Coordinates of C-alpha atoms in Angstrom, one line a residue:
Chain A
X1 CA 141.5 81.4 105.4
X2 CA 139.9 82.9 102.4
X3 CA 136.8 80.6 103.5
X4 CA 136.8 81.2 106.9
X5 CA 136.3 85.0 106.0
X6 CA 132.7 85.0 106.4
X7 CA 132.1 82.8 109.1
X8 CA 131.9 85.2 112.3
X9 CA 130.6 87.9 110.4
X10 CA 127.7 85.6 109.6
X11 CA 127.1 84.3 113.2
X12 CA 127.3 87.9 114.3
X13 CA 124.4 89.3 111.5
X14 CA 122.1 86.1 112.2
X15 CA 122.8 86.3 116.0
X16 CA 122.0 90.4 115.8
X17 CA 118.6 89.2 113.8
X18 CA 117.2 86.8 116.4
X19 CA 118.1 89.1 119.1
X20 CA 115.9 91.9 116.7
X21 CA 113.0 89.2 116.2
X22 CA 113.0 88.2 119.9
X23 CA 113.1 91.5 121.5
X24 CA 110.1 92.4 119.0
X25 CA 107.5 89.8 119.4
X26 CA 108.2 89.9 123.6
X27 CA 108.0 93.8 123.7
X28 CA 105.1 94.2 121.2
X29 CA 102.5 94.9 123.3
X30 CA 105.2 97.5 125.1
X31 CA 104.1 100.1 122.7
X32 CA 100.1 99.4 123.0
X33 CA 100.4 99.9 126.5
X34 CA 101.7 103.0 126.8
X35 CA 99.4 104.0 124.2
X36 CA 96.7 102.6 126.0
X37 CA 97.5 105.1 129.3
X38 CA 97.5 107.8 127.7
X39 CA 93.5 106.9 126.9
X40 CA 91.4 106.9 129.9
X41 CA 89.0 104.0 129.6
X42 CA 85.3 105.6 129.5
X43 CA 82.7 103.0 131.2
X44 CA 79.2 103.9 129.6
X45 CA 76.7 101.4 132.1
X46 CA 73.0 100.8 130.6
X47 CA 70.4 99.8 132.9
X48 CA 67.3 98.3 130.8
X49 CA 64.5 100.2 131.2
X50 CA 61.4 98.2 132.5
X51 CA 58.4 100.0 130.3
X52 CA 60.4 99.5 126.9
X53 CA 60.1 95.7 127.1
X54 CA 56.7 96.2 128.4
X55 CA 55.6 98.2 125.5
X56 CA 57.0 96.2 122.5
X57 CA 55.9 93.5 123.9
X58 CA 52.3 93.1 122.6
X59 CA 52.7 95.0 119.3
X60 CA 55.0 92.3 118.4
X61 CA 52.8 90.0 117.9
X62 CA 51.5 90.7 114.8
X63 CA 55.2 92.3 113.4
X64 CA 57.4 91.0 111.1
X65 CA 60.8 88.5 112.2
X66 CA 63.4 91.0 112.0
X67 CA 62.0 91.5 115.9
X68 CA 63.3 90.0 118.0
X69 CA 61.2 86.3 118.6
X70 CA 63.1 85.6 122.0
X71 CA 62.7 89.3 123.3
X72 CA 59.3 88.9 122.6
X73 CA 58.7 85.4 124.4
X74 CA 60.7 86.8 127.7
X75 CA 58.0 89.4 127.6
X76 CA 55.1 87.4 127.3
X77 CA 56.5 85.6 129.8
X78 CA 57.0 88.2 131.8
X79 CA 53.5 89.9 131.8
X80 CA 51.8 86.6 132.1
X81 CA 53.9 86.0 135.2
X82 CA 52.6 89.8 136.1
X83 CA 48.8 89.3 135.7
X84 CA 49.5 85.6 137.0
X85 CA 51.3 87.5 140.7
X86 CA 48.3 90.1 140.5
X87 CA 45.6 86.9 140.0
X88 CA 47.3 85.3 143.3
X89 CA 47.0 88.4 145.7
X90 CA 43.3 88.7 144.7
X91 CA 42.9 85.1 145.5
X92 CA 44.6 85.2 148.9
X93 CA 42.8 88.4 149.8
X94 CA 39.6 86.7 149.1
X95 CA 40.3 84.1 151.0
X96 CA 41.2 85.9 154.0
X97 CA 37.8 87.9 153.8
X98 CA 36.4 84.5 153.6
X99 CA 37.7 82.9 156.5
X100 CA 37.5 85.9 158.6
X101 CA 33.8 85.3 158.0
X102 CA 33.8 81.7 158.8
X103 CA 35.5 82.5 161.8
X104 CA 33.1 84.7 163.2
X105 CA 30.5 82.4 162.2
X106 CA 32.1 79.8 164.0
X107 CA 32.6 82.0 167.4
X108 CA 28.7 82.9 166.9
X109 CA 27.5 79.1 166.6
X110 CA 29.8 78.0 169.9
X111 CA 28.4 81.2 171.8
X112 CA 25.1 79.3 170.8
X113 CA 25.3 76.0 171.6
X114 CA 26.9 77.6 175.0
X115 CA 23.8 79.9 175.6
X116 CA 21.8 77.0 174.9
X117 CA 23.7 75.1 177.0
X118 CA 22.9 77.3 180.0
X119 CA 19.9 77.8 179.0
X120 CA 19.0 74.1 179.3
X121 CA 20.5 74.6 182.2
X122 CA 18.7 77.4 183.8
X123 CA 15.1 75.6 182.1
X124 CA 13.5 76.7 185.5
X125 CA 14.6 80.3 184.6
X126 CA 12.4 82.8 183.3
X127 CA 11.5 81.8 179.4
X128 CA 10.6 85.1 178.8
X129 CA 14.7 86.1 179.3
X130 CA 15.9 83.3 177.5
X131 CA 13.5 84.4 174.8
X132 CA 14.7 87.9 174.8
X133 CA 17.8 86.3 174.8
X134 CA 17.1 84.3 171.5
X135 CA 15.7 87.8 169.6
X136 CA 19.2 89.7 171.0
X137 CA 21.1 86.4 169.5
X138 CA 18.8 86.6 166.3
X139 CA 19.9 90.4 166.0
X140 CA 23.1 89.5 166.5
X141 CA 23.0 87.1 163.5
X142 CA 21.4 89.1 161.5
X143 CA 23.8 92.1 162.0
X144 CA 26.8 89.5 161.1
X145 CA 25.0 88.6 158.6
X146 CA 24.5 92.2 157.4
X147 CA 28.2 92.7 157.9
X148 CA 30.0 89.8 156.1
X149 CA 27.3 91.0 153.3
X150 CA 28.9 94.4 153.2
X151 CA 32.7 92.9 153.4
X152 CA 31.5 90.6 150.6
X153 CA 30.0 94.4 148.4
X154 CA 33.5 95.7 149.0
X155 CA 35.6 93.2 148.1
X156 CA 34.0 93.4 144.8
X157 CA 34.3 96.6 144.4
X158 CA 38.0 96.1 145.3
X159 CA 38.3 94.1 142.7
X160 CA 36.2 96.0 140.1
X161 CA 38.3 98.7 141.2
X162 CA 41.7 96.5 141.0
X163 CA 39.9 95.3 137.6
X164 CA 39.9 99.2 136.3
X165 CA 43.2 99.2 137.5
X166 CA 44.9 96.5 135.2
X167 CA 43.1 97.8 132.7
X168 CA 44.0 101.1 132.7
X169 CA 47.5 100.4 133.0
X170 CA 46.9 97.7 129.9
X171 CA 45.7 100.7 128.0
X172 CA 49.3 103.0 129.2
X173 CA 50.8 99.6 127.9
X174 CA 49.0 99.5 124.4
X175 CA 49.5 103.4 123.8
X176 CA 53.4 102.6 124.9
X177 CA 53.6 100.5 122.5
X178 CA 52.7 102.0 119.9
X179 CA 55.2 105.1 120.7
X180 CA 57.4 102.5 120.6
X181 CA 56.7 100.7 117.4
X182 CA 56.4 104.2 115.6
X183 CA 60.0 104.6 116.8
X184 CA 61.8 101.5 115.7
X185 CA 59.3 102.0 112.2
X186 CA 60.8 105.3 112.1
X187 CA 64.5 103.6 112.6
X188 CA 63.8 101.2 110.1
X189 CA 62.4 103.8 107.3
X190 CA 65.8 106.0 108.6
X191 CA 68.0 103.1 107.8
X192 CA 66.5 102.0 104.6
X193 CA 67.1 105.9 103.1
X194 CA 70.6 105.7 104.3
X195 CA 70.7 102.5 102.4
X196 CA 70.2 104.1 99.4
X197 CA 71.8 107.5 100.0
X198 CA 74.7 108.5 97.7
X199 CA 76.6 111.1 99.9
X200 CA 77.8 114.0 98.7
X201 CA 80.8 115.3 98.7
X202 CA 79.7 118.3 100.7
X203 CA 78.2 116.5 103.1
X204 CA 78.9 116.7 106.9
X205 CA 77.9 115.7 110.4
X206 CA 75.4 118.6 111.5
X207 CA 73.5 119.0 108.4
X208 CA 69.7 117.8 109.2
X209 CA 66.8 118.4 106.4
X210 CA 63.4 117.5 107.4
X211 CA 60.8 115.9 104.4
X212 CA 57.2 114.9 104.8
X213 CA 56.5 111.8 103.2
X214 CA 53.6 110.6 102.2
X215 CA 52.9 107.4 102.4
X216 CA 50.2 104.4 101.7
X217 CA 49.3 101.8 103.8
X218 CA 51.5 99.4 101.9
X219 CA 54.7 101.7 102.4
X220 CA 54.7 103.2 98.9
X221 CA 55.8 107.0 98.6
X222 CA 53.6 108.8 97.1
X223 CA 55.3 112.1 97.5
X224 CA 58.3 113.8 99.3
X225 CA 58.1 117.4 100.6
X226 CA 61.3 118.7 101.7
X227 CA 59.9 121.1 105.1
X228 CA 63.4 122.4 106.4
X229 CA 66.5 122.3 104.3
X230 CA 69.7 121.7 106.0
X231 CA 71.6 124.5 103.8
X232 CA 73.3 122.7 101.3
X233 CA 71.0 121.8 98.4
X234 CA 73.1 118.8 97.0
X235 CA 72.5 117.0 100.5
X236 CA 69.3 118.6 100.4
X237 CA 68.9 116.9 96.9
X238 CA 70.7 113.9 97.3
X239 CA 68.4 112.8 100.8
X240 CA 65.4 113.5 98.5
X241 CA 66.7 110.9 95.9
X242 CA 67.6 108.6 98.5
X243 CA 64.1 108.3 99.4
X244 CA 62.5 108.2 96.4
X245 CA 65.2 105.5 95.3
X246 CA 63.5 103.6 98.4
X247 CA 60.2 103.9 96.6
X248 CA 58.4 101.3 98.8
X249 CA 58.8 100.7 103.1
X250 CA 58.1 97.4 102.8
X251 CA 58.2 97.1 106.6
X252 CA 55.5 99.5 106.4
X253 CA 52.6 96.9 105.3
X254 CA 52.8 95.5 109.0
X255 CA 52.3 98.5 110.8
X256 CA 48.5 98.3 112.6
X257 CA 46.1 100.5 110.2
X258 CA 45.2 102.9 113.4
X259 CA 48.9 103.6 113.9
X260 CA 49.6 104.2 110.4
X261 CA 46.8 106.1 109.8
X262 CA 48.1 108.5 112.7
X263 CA 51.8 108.4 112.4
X264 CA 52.6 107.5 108.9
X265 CA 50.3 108.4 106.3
X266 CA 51.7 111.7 106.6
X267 CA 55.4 110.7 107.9
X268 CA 57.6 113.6 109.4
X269 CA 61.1 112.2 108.6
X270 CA 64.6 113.9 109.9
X271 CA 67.4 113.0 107.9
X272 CA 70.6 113.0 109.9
X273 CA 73.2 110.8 109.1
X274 CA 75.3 110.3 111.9
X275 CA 78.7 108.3 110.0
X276 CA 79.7 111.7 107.8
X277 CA 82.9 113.3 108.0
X278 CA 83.6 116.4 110.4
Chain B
X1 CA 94.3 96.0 128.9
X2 CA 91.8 93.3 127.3
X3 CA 93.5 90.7 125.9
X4 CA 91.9 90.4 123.1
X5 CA 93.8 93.3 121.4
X6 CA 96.9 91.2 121.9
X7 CA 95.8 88.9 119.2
X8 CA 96.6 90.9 116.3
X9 CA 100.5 90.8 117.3
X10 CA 103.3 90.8 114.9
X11 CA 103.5 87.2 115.0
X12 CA 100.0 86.7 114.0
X13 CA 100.0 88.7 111.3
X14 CA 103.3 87.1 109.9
X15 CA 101.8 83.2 110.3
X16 CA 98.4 84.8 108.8
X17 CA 100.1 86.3 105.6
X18 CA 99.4 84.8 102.4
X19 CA 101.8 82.7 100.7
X20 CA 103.9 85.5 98.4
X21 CA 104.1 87.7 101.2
X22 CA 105.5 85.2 103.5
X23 CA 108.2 84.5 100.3
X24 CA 108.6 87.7 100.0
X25 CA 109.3 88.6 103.8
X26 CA 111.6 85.3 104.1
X27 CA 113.5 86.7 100.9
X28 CA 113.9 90.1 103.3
X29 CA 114.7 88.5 105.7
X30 CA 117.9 86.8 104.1
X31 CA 119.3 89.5 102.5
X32 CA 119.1 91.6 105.3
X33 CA 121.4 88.7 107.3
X34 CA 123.6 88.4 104.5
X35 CA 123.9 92.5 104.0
X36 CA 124.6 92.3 107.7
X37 CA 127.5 90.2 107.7
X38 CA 128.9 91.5 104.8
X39 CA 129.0 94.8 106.9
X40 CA 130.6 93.3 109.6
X41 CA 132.8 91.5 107.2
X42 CA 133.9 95.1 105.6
X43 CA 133.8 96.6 108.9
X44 CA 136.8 94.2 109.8
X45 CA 138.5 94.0 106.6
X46 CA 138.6 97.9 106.1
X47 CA 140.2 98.4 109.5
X48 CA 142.6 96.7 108.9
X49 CA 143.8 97.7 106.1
X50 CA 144.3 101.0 107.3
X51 CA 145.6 100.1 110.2
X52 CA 148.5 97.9 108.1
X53 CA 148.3 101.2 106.2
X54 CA 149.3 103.8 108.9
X55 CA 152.1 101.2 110.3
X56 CA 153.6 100.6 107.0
X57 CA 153.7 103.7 106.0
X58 CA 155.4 104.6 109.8
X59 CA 158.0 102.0 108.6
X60 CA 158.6 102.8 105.3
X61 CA 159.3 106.7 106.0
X62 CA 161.7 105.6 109.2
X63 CA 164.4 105.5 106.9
X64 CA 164.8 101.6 106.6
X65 CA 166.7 99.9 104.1
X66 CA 163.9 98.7 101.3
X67 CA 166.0 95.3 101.0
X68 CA 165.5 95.0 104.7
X69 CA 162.4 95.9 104.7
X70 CA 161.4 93.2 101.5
X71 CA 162.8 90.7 103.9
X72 CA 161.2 91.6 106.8
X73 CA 158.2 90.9 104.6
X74 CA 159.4 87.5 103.7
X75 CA 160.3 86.5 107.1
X76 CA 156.6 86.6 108.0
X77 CA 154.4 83.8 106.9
X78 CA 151.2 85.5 107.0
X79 CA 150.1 86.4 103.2
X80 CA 150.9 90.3 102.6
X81 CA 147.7 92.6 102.6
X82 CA 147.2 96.0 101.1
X83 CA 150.4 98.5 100.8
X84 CA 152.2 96.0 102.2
X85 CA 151.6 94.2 98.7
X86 CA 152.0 97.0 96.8
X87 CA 155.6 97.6 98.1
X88 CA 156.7 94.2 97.6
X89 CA 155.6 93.6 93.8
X90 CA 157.1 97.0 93.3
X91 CA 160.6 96.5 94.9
X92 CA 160.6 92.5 93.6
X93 CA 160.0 93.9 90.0
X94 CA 162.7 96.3 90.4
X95 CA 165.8 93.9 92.0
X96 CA 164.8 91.1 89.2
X97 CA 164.8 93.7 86.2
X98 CA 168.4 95.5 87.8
X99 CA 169.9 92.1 87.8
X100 CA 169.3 91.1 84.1
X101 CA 172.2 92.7 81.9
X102 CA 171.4 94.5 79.7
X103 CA 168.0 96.5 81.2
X104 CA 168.1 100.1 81.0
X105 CA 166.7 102.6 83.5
X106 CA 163.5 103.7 81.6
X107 CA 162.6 99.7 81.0
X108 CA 163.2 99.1 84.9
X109 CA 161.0 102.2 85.9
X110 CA 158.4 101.2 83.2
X111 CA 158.2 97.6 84.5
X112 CA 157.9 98.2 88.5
X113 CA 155.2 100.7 87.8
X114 CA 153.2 98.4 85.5
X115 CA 154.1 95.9 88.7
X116 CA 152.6 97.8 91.4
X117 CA 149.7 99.1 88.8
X118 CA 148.5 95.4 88.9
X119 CA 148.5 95.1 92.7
X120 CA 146.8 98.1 93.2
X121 CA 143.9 96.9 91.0
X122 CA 144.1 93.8 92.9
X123 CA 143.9 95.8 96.5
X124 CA 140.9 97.7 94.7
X125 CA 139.3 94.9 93.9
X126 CA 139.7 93.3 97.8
X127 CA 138.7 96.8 99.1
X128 CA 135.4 96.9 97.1
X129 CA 134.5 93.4 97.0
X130 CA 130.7 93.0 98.3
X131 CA 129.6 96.2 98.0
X132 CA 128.0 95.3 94.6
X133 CA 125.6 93.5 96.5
X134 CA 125.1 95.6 99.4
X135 CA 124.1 98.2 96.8
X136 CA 121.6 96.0 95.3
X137 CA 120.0 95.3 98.5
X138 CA 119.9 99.2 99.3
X139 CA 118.0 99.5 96.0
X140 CA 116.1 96.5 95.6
X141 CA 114.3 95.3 98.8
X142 CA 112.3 98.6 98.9
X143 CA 110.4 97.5 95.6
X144 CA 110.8 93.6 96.8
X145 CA 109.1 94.9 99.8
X146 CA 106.7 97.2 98.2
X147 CA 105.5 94.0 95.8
X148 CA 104.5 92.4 99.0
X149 CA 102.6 95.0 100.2
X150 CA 100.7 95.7 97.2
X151 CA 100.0 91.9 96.8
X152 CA 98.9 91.4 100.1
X153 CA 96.6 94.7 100.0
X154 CA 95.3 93.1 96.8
X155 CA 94.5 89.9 98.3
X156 CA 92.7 91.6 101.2
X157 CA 90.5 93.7 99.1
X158 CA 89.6 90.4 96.7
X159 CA 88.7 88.8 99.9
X160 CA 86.4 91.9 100.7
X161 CA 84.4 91.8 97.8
X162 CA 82.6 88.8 99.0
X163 CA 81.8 90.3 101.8
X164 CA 78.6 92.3 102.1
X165 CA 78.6 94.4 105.6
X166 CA 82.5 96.2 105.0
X167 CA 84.2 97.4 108.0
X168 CA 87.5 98.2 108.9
X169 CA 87.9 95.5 111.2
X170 CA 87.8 93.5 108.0
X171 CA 90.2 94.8 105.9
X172 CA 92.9 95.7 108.6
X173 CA 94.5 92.7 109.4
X174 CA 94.9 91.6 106.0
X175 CA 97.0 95.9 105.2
X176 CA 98.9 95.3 108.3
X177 CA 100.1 91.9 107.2
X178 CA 100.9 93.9 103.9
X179 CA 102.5 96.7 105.2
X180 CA 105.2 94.4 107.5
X181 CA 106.5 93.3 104.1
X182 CA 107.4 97.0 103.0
X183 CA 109.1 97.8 106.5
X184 CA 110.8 94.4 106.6
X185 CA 112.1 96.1 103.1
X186 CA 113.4 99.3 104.3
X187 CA 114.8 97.6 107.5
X188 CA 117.2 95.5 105.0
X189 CA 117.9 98.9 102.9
X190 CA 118.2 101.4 105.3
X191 CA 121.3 99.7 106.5
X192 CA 122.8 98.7 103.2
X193 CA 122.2 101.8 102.0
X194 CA 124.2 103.4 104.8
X195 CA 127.2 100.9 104.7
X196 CA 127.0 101.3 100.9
X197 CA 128.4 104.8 101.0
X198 CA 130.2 104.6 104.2
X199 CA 132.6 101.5 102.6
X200 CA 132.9 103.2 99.1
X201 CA 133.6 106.3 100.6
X202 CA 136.3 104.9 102.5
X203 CA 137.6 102.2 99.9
X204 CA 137.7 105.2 97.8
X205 CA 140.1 106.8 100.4
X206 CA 142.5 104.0 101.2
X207 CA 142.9 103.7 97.2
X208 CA 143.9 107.4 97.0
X209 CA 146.3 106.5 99.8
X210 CA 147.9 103.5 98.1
X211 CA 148.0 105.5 94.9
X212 CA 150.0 108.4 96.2
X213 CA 152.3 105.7 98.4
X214 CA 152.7 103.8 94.7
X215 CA 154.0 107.2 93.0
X216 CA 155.9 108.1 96.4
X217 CA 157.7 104.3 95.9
X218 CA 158.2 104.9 92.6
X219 CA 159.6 108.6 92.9
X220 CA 162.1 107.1 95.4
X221 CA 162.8 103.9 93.2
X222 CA 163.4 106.3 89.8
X223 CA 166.0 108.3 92.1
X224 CA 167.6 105.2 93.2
X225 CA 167.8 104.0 89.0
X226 CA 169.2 107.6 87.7
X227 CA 171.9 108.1 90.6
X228 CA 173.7 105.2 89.1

C-alpha cells in the first residue's frame, strides 16, 4: 500500500505534462496568427525602370567588381540586341527602296520590249512617231532615273538622320550614366562614413548636417567643411570624425577624371543616417 | 501566413539548444512531474484526513462508549489514519496502565499523554511529508532555469563574435532557446510554490485540530482517572 501511494498520482502529473506539451507544439502557431491579423500585410511592387540599366550600363566597364558583372553583361546584351533591332529595320527599309526601284525598272524594260514589239510591228508606220516615241520613252527613263536618284538622296539622309538619332540618344545614355555613377559613388562614400561613424548618444533619426569634402583624384580628403549643421554639435562633430577616420575613398580612384573633376573634387555630402533611434 | 515563420517553433528551438540547456530543461522537466504528483498525492492524502477527521470527531462526541469505540477500530482491518490513531494509542495506553496494580492516577495520565504525543508527531510527520521537496522546487528551478538561460545567451553571443555583419536575426534564435529554459523554470515553481503554502497551511490546521482533540481526549480521560 505504502508503495502503491504514488503510483496514480504519478500517471496523473506525467499524463497532465504530455497533454501540456501536446497542446503546445500543435497550437503554437495559434498565437502568431492572431498576431498576424491584427497586421495588415503592406505589398510594396517595384517595376524596374528601363533607363537605370541603360545608364550603368556602359560606365561599368571600366568600374571596379563590387558592380554587379552579370547586371552588366544583361545590359550589354541588351543594347547590342538594341542597335542590332535598329541595324535590321534600316536594312529592310533599304531593301524595300531597292526593290521598289527594280520593280519599276522592270515594268519600264517590258513596256519596251512591248513598244518595240509593235513597233516592229507597225515597221510600215511612220518612223518619225516611233522616233518621237523613242525620245518620250528616253524622257521617261531619264525621269525614273532622276527619281530612284532622289529616293536613293533620301534614304541617306534618312539614315544620317536616323544616324544623329542613335547618337544623340547615345549621348542622353552617357550623360545618364554618369548621374548614375555619381549616385551609387555617392552611396558608396555615404556607407563608408557610416562605417566608421561612432554615434552619439544624442543622436536621432532627422538630424542631417551637410560637409563639403574635398577630395583628390585618388579619393584622399583633403579637407572637410561642415556647410549646414544639423543642431547638435556632438553629431555635428562626431560625422566630421567619421569622415576624416575614412581618410581615403578608395572607390574613388575609378571614377572617370571628367566626372570627378565635376562631381567630386569638391563633393557636397549629406549625412543622414537612416538606422538611429526615434 | 508564410510558412517560413513557422520554422522557428517551440520544437525547433528545444532540438536546436545546446547541450546544458537541453540538461537543464530535461532536469525541469522532471521535477515539475514529480512536484506534480506529489501535489496530487497531498491533494488526496490531505482530504482524507479531514474527512476521517470531521467523521471521527462526529463519533467521538455522539456519546459512545470509548471501549466500543476502540473496538470498533479493531474490527476494521484497514491500518488506522490520522485522529483515528491518535485516539487509539491514547485509550490503549490508558486500559494497559489501569490494569497493572499498583499505577497511580498521575503515572496513568502522564503515560497516555506521552502516548498520544508520539502519534501526533507521527501524524505530523505523514501530514508534511513531501513538502520539503516541493519547497525546494519552488525555490530552486527559478535559478536552475535562469543558469540555462544565461548559458544559452552566452553561447549565442560566443557564436556571434565570429560573425562579422550582426543582426538580430542572428542572435534571436539562439535568446529564445535561452529564454524557454527560465519559463520551463517558473512553470515547475509557480505551482510548487503555490501547493507549498496551500499544504503547510493546511497540514498546519489539521495539526491544530488533532492537538486540541489530544487535550479534549485527555481532559475526558483525566476525569474518568480522578472520579474513581
Amino acid at each position: 500500500m505504502d508503495q502503491n501511494r504514488f503510483s496514480i498520482p504519478m500517471m496523473i502529473s506525467v499524463l497532465l505534462h504530455i497533454a501540456l506539451l501536446i497542446a503546445f507544439l500543435v497550437n503554437w502557431n495559434f498565437f502568431k496568427t492572431k498576431k498576424n491579423e491584427d497586421y495588415p500585410q503592406h505589398f510594396v511592387m517595384a517595376t524596374l525602370v528601363d533607363l537605370k540599366p541603360k545608364a550603368i550600363a556602359k560606365p561599368q566597364q571600366n568600374k571596379e567588381q563590387n558592380l554587379d558583372a552579370k547586371n552588366f553583361e544583361d545590359l550589354k546584351n541588351l543594347k547590342k540586341q538594341q542597335e542590332q533591332k535598329k541595324k535590321e529595320a534600316e536594312a529592310l527599309e533599304q531593301k524595300k527602296k531597292d526593290q521598289a526601284a527594280k520593280e519599276s525598272a522592270d515594268k519600264a524594260e517590258k513596256l519596251k520590249q512591248q513598244k518595240q514589239k509593235e513597233e516592229q510591228a507597225k515597221a510600215a508606220k511612220a518612223k518619225a512617231e516611233a522616233e518621237k516615241k523613242k525620245k518620250v520613252e528616253a524622257e521617261k527613263q531619264k525621269a525614273e532615273a532622276e527619281l530612284k536618284k532622289k529616293r536613293e538622296q533620301e534614304a541617306q539622309e534618312e539614315k544620317r538622320r536616323q544616324e544623329a538619332a542613335r547618337q544623340e540618344q547615345e549621348k542622353h545614355i552617357a550623360d545618364t550614366a554618369d548621374d548614375a555613377n555619381v549616385k551609387s559613388y555617392s552611396e558608396l562614400i555615404r556607407e563608408r562614413v557610416e562605417q566608421n561613424w561612432s554615434r552619439p548618444p544624442s543622436a536621432r533619426t532627422g538630424m542631417v548636417c551637410e560637409f563639403v569634402i574635398d577630395m583628390l583624384p585618388n579619393g584622399q580628403v583633403v579637407k572637410v567643411t561642415l556647410t549646414k549643421s544639423s543642431g547638435n554639435a556632438a553629431y555635428d562633430m562626431s560625422a566630421e570624425q567619421a569622415i576624416k577616420r575614412v581618410e581615403r575613398f578608395t572607390e574613388i580612384k575609378d571614377v572617370p577624371i571628367d566626372v570627378f573633376e565635376k562631381y567630386f573634387r569638391r563633393f557636397k555630402f549629406v549625412f543622414n543616417p537612416e538606422d538611429l533611434r526615434q | 501566413m508564410p510558412a517560413t515563420e513557422n520554422t522557428l517553433s517551440i520544437w525547433h528551438l528545444v532540438v536546436n539548444a545546446s547541450f546544458v540547456v537541453q540538461l537543464v530543461m530535461l532536469s525541469l522537466i522532471i521535477a515539475s512531474v514529480i512536484s506534480w504528483a506529489m501535489i496530487f498525492q497531498r491533494v488526496t492524502y490531505q482530504r482524507r484526513a479531514k474527512e476521517a477527521f470531521t467523521s471521527f470527531e462526529k463519533q467521538f462526541w455522539s456519546g459512545i462508549d470509548l471501549n466500543q469505540l476502540y473496538r470498533q477500530g479493531n474490527g476494521r482491518n484497514e491500518y488506522a489514519e490520522g485522529i483515528e490513531n491518535i485516539f487509539r494509542s491514547g485509550f490503549k495506553e490508558f486500559t494497559r496502565l489501569r490494569q497493572q496494580a499498583g499505577a497511580d492516577s498521575d503515572a496513568v495520565m502522564e503515560g497516555c499523554q506521552r502516548a498520544m504525543r508520539v502519534a501526533l508527531a507521527r501524524e505530523e510527520e505523514k501530514l508534511e511529508e513531501n513538502l520539503p521537496f516541493l519547497a525546494s522546487v519552488a525555490s530552486v528551478s527559478p535559478y536552475v532555469g535562469l543558469f540555462g538561460t544565461v548559458w544559452g545567451i552566452m553561447q549565442s553571443f560566443l557564436s556571434l563574435s565570429n560573425v562579422h555583419q550582426t543582426t538580430l536575426a542572428t542572435v534571436a534564435p539562439g535568446i529564445a532557446e535561452a529564454l524557454i529554459a527560465t519559463a520551463i523554470g517558473l512553470f515547475a515553481a509557480i505551482p510548487a510554490v503555490l501547493a507549498y503554502n496551500k499544504f503547510s497551511a493546511r497540514a498546519e490546521a489539521l495539526m491544530s485540530n488533532y492537538r486540541t482533540f489530544a487535550e479534549e481526549f485527555s481532559a475526558i480521560l483525566h476525569r474518568q482517572v480522578h472520579s474513581k
